[in-house]
Amino acid sequence: MILGIETSCDETAAAILRNGKVISNIVLSQVDIHQFYGGVVPELASRHHLENLNRVVESALSQAEIDFTALTGIAVTRGPGLVGSLLAGLTAAKVFSYIFKLPLAGINHLEGHILSHRLQYPDFPSPFIALIISGGHCELVRVEGPGCYRVLGRTLDDAIGEAFDKVGKLLGLGYPGGPEIEKEAARGHPHAIPFPRPFLEKGSLDFSFSGLKTAVALYVKKKAPLGQEEIADICASFQQAVFETLIEKMKRACQETGITRIVFGGGVASNRTLRKLFKEEACKNGWNVCFPPPVFCVDNAAMIAYAGESRLTQKEYSGEDLVRETIVEPNLRL
Ligand code: KG4
Ligand code: ZN
């Protein structure tokens, strides 16, 4: 029975996992707090984690109908993320670990996203290519199995969710921008505006979204004031440009590696248009695509517990000295 704790950005989350099965999964979003500022304010995020973490952990335990004595280990995100937010979660996890004499595993948040599909589809076979598309990341990763990762490409500037959030702000939509853009896009034409597809040089599997974001900003400036129909067309065309870029990169990655199994992770992976486009491509190219349910796409502690479970059962955890040495790493890479 593993307790997972996740506080790398603006979700305070705790979950209980037993043999890969989610027993409870509590996510307290801070979106109401950051909405006012149009983005995550790191100082506020860490303060709210501190205020709420005990309550969230207690809820996870009580929903699972257990207390600390039933636990066999703790898995906590140690990076990448906001330093203050990470510290709040890691410090709490260390305290629980000392008090209840539980082994502690410090987990890479990206590994959580890579493995999150297994919470629903535990038998999806390796090797596969993982596309992590969230507010903080855009990474294409070759996965041979748990713990065996090779990054094929990553964003050189904005993360994909960040681009959605910035375009949402530009259009005066709510925060976070991703779900709002998806809603508006449903009424618009995906080919109304020819926004650039940032493929970078031939063969590259890296991404770049800042040029596309600037193209949207310039278009908005030129056409202002915008009517409802124009906003819908901009959202649909922006989405289309982003998703076509992802599909093109995925084609290259599949060709290069010979792998045709694909899993998705991160908040943007809950977008229904993205899922539809990738499923269509899957039919054309013989891909086997695996989407976690939206609740496991966004930041959650169940995926952290999952990544920790195998480490803890293989006794690959932080012993007492290592607990002291387990530190947050805001720029941790895979
Ligand atoms: O994975 P996540 O909860 O947090 C990070 O690890 O960053 O992802 C949050 C991001 C936000 O940028 C949000 O705008 C985006 O995911 N997002 C979406 C959708 N739902 C959330 N983007 C596009 N379409 C969506 N439906
Ligand atoms: Zn995340």
XYZ file of C-alpha atoms and ligand atoms in Angstrom:
361
model
C 0.000 0.000 0.000
C 1.808 3.108 -1.289
C 1.045 6.748 -0.503
C 1.812 9.041 -3.453
C 2.306 12.798 -2.996
C 2.453 15.299 -5.867
C 2.954 19.068 -5.462
C 5.219 20.035 -8.366
C 3.038 22.875 -9.657
C -0.441 24.024 -8.641
C -2.210 20.783 -7.743
C -1.990 19.433 -4.210
C -2.453 15.706 -4.677
C -2.304 12.478 -2.666
C -3.252 8.940 -3.667
C -3.207 5.411 -2.298
C -2.189 2.565 -4.579
C -2.186 -1.185 -3.949
C -0.527 -3.494 -6.488
C -0.942 -0.953 -9.258
C -4.642 -0.346 -8.449
C -5.828 3.100 -7.417
C -7.621 2.907 -4.060
C -8.022 6.669 -3.656
C -6.951 9.678 -5.684
C -7.402 13.213 -4.288
C -6.476 16.293 -6.327
C -7.003 19.759 -4.904
C -6.604 22.264 -7.720
C -5.430 25.805 -6.996
C -6.851 27.071 -10.267
C -9.240 29.485 -8.497
C -6.286 31.207 -6.838
C -4.070 31.569 -9.908
C -6.925 32.365 -12.319
C -6.930 35.975 -11.147
C -3.283 36.399 -12.254
C -3.674 34.480 -15.542
C -0.930 32.004 -14.577
C 0.622 30.134 -11.662
C 2.189 32.418 -9.012
C 4.934 30.225 -7.472
C 4.892 31.861 -4.018
C 1.126 31.428 -3.691
C 1.342 27.854 -4.968
C 3.817 26.755 -2.278
C 1.858 28.508 0.487
C -1.342 26.738 -0.533
C 0.399 23.362 -0.703
C 1.571 23.907 2.884
C -1.924 24.831 4.029
C -3.699 21.943 2.320
C -1.314 19.029 2.115
C -2.177 17.428 5.469
C -5.877 17.625 4.678
C -5.384 16.118 1.215
C -3.269 13.232 2.583
C -5.860 12.589 5.307
C -8.631 12.478 2.665
C -6.646 9.990 0.562
C -6.147 7.755 3.609
C -9.731 8.002 4.813
C -11.187 7.362 1.348
C -9.010 4.249 1.194
C -10.266 3.399 4.722
C -6.747 3.027 6.119
C -4.333 4.951 8.329
C -0.532 5.414 8.122
C 0.131 2.054 9.785
C -1.255 0.223 6.727
C 1.259 1.862 4.374
C 4.369 0.115 3.082
C 6.025 3.097 1.403
C 5.797 6.692 0.205
C 6.484 8.031 -3.295
C 6.866 11.777 -3.775
C 7.671 14.031 -6.728
C 11.186 15.465 -6.347
C 11.333 17.289 -9.697
C 11.002 18.891 -12.158
C 8.730 21.693 -10.998
C 8.515 24.858 -8.927
C 11.092 24.739 -6.156
C 8.812 25.956 -3.345
C 5.979 23.649 -4.390
C 8.290 20.638 -4.626
C 9.768 21.450 -1.206
C 6.328 21.463 0.408
C 5.561 17.932 -0.816
C 9.011 16.464 -0.261
C 9.295 17.859 3.258
C 5.899 16.432 4.220
C 6.850 13.062 2.703
C 10.142 13.003 4.648
C 8.363 13.785 7.900
C 5.822 10.962 7.326
C 8.675 8.668 6.347
C 10.620 9.384 9.593
C 7.624 9.208 11.888
C 6.096 6.032 10.468
C 9.394 4.396 9.445
C 8.347 4.066 5.818
C 10.715 3.822 2.851
C 10.659 6.865 0.602
C 11.081 7.031 -3.175
C 11.758 10.399 -4.845
C 10.095 10.331 -8.278
C 10.635 12.240 -11.509
C 7.304 13.891 -12.361
C 7.806 13.070 -16.058
C 8.142 9.388 -15.238
C 4.746 9.665 -13.545
C 3.210 11.076 -16.746
C 4.938 8.408 -18.882
C 3.502 5.576 -16.783
C 0.096 7.131 -16.008
C -1.686 5.077 -18.725
C -0.834 1.918 -16.731
C -3.248 2.949 -14.003
C -6.010 2.105 -16.501
C -4.207 -0.110 -19.034
C -1.614 -2.092 -17.024
C -0.956 -4.545 -19.857
C -0.056 -2.094 -22.620
C 3.263 -3.569 -23.795
C 6.708 -1.967 -24.029
C 8.557 -0.662 -25.936
C 6.488 2.405 -26.767
C 6.866 6.086 -27.539
C 5.492 8.479 -24.916
C 4.308 11.956 -25.817
C 4.200 14.110 -22.680
C 2.217 17.254 -23.356
C 1.460 19.379 -20.313
C 1.640 22.904 -18.927
C 5.332 22.501 -18.163
C 6.517 19.985 -20.762
C 6.522 18.745 -24.308
C 8.707 15.648 -24.614
C 8.892 12.722 -26.969
C 10.392 9.741 -25.160
C 11.364 6.236 -26.235
C 10.400 3.871 -23.416
C 11.871 0.354 -23.273
C 10.133 -0.320 -19.959
C 9.728 1.302 -16.523
C 12.971 3.106 -15.666
C 14.401 2.878 -19.190
C 13.845 6.144 -21.034
C 15.527 7.987 -23.895
C 14.380 11.486 -24.774
C 14.002 11.763 -28.570
C 12.879 15.386 -28.641
C 11.674 18.185 -26.403
C 10.480 21.745 -26.690
C 13.161 24.355 -27.226
C 10.998 27.128 -25.792
C 7.363 27.089 -24.589
C 5.722 23.940 -23.262
C 2.627 23.024 -25.215
C 0.107 23.719 -22.426
C 1.885 27.006 -21.776
C 1.248 27.953 -25.437
C -2.453 27.093 -24.994
C -2.588 29.162 -21.797
C -0.869 32.162 -23.408
C -3.101 32.096 -26.499
C -6.126 31.750 -24.205
C -5.025 34.848 -22.303
C -4.450 36.741 -25.552
C -8.030 35.994 -26.595
C -9.445 36.987 -23.206
C -10.547 33.420 -22.419
C -10.471 31.933 -18.908
C -7.507 30.245 -17.223
C -6.228 27.622 -17.892
C -6.483 28.309 -21.602
C -6.382 24.695 -22.847
C -9.934 23.595 -21.999
C -11.309 27.052 -22.987
C -9.602 26.893 -26.400
C -10.956 23.384 -26.933
C -14.482 24.652 -26.166
C -14.224 27.656 -28.536
C -12.548 25.574 -31.253
C -15.576 23.294 -31.468
C -17.471 26.167 -33.186
C -14.591 27.204 -35.469
C -12.934 26.042 -38.696
C -9.556 24.332 -38.206
C -8.305 25.519 -41.613
C -9.674 29.081 -41.467
C -6.276 30.671 -40.703
C -2.969 29.243 -41.992
C -0.903 29.538 -38.804
C 2.671 28.214 -39.175
C 3.489 24.564 -38.399
C 6.785 24.691 -36.499
C 8.492 21.519 -37.762
C 12.072 22.872 -37.337
C 14.814 21.480 -39.570
C 14.470 18.172 -41.376
C 14.767 15.176 -39.095
C 14.531 17.117 -35.826
C 12.257 15.680 -33.163
C 12.416 18.838 -31.039
C 9.509 21.252 -30.788
C 9.145 25.027 -30.764
C 5.865 26.811 -30.075
C 6.897 30.410 -29.420
C 6.786 31.353 -33.144
C 3.261 29.986 -33.479
C 2.221 31.885 -30.364
C 3.692 35.103 -31.836
C 1.860 34.459 -35.140
C -1.427 34.212 -33.206
C -0.582 37.409 -31.266
C 0.141 39.340 -34.487
C -3.053 38.058 -36.106
C -5.118 39.071 -33.075
C -3.555 42.551 -33.090
C -4.246 42.994 -36.799
C -7.872 41.851 -36.623
C -8.916 43.432 -33.296
C -11.641 43.864 -32.172
C -12.549 40.203 -32.646
C -16.044 38.790 -32.973
C -17.128 35.449 -31.481
C -16.795 33.650 -34.827
C -13.255 34.929 -35.369
C -12.241 33.806 -31.863
C -13.614 30.328 -32.583
C -11.697 30.187 -35.906
C -8.447 31.309 -34.241
C -8.833 28.632 -31.537
C -9.617 25.878 -34.060
C -6.757 26.919 -36.382
C -4.268 27.241 -33.512
C -5.205 23.770 -32.207
C -4.908 22.325 -35.703
C -1.406 23.816 -36.178
C -0.247 22.428 -32.815
C -1.713 18.962 -33.331
C -0.476 18.623 -36.928
C 3.003 19.430 -35.606
C 2.707 16.707 -32.969
C 1.488 14.195 -35.552
C 4.325 15.014 -37.954
C 6.909 14.585 -35.169
C 5.300 11.321 -34.121
C 5.496 10.007 -37.702
C 9.214 10.809 -37.727
C 9.737 9.205 -34.299
C 7.930 6.002 -35.367
C 9.930 5.839 -38.588
C 13.208 6.387 -36.754
C 12.596 3.852 -34.003
C 10.390 1.308 -35.774
C 8.061 1.493 -32.744
C 4.330 1.944 -33.414
C 2.916 1.801 -29.883
C 2.228 5.281 -28.521
C 1.095 6.501 -25.099
C 0.106 9.999 -24.057
C 0.437 11.905 -20.794
C -0.112 15.439 -19.458
C -3.097 17.776 -19.336
C -3.156 18.543 -23.084
C -3.668 14.811 -23.781
C -7.231 15.173 -22.486
C -8.097 17.320 -25.550
C -10.759 15.493 -27.592
C -9.662 16.887 -30.971
C -6.102 15.705 -30.342
C -7.410 12.236 -29.478
C -9.581 12.133 -32.603
C -6.755 13.263 -34.925
C -4.283 10.780 -33.455
C -6.821 7.942 -33.669
C -7.363 8.767 -37.363
C -3.593 8.735 -37.933
C -3.354 5.477 -35.991
C -5.759 3.856 -38.478
C -3.752 5.165 -41.449
C -0.299 4.262 -40.080
C -1.005 1.108 -38.084
C -0.248 2.756 -34.725
C -1.522 1.408 -31.438
C -2.420 4.490 -29.349
C -3.159 4.506 -25.624
C -4.766 7.506 -23.912
C -5.091 7.562 -20.121
C -8.482 8.813 -18.859
C -8.376 12.636 -18.384
C -8.214 12.277 -14.584
C -4.793 10.595 -14.977
C -3.630 12.970 -17.761
C -3.577 16.032 -15.502
C -1.225 16.202 -12.535
C -2.158 13.581 -9.936
C -0.475 11.556 -7.215
C -1.669 8.127 -8.408
C 0.856 8.237 -11.268
C 3.623 9.165 -8.791
C 2.619 6.275 -6.521
C 2.633 3.971 -9.572
C 6.163 5.034 -10.563
C 7.235 4.603 -6.916
C 5.618 1.221 -6.355
C 8.034 -0.776 -8.485
C 11.020 1.104 -7.003
C 9.814 0.439 -3.485
C 9.107 -3.243 -4.111
C 12.540 -3.637 -5.714
C 13.936 -1.942 -2.572
C 15.354 0.824 -4.761
C 14.370 3.452 -2.244
C 15.914 6.093 -0.084
C 17.136 4.519 3.157
C 17.399 6.675 6.300
C 20.537 8.489 5.188
C 19.186 8.888 1.709
C 15.953 10.342 3.019
C 18.087 13.181 4.356
C 19.836 13.440 1.002
C 16.731 13.259 -1.198
C 16.437 16.816 -2.413
C 14.141 18.673 -4.748
C 15.471 19.163 -8.271
C 13.453 21.836 -10.092
C 15.267 21.142 -13.397
C 15.400 17.347 -13.125
C 15.545 15.611 -16.524
C 14.598 12.089 -17.444
O -0.459 17.959 -16.777
P -0.992 19.238 -16.270
O -2.170 19.191 -15.328
O 0.104 20.027 -15.487
C 1.443 20.102 -15.808
O 2.214 19.142 -15.528
O 1.784 21.151 -16.376
O -1.321 20.147 -17.541
C -1.918 21.408 -17.439
C -1.961 22.013 -18.827
C -2.467 23.450 -18.877
O -1.563 24.223 -19.637
C -3.822 23.341 -19.568
O -4.144 24.486 -20.336
C -3.627 22.121 -20.442
O -2.836 21.238 -19.670
N -4.911 21.481 -20.771
C -5.409 21.388 -22.029
C -6.672 20.741 -21.906
N -6.887 20.458 -20.589
C -5.793 20.914 -19.905
N -4.908 21.788 -23.201
C -5.655 21.553 -24.309
N -6.874 20.958 -24.281
C -7.409 20.547 -23.117
N -8.612 19.966 -23.092
Zn 2.572 17.357 -15.030
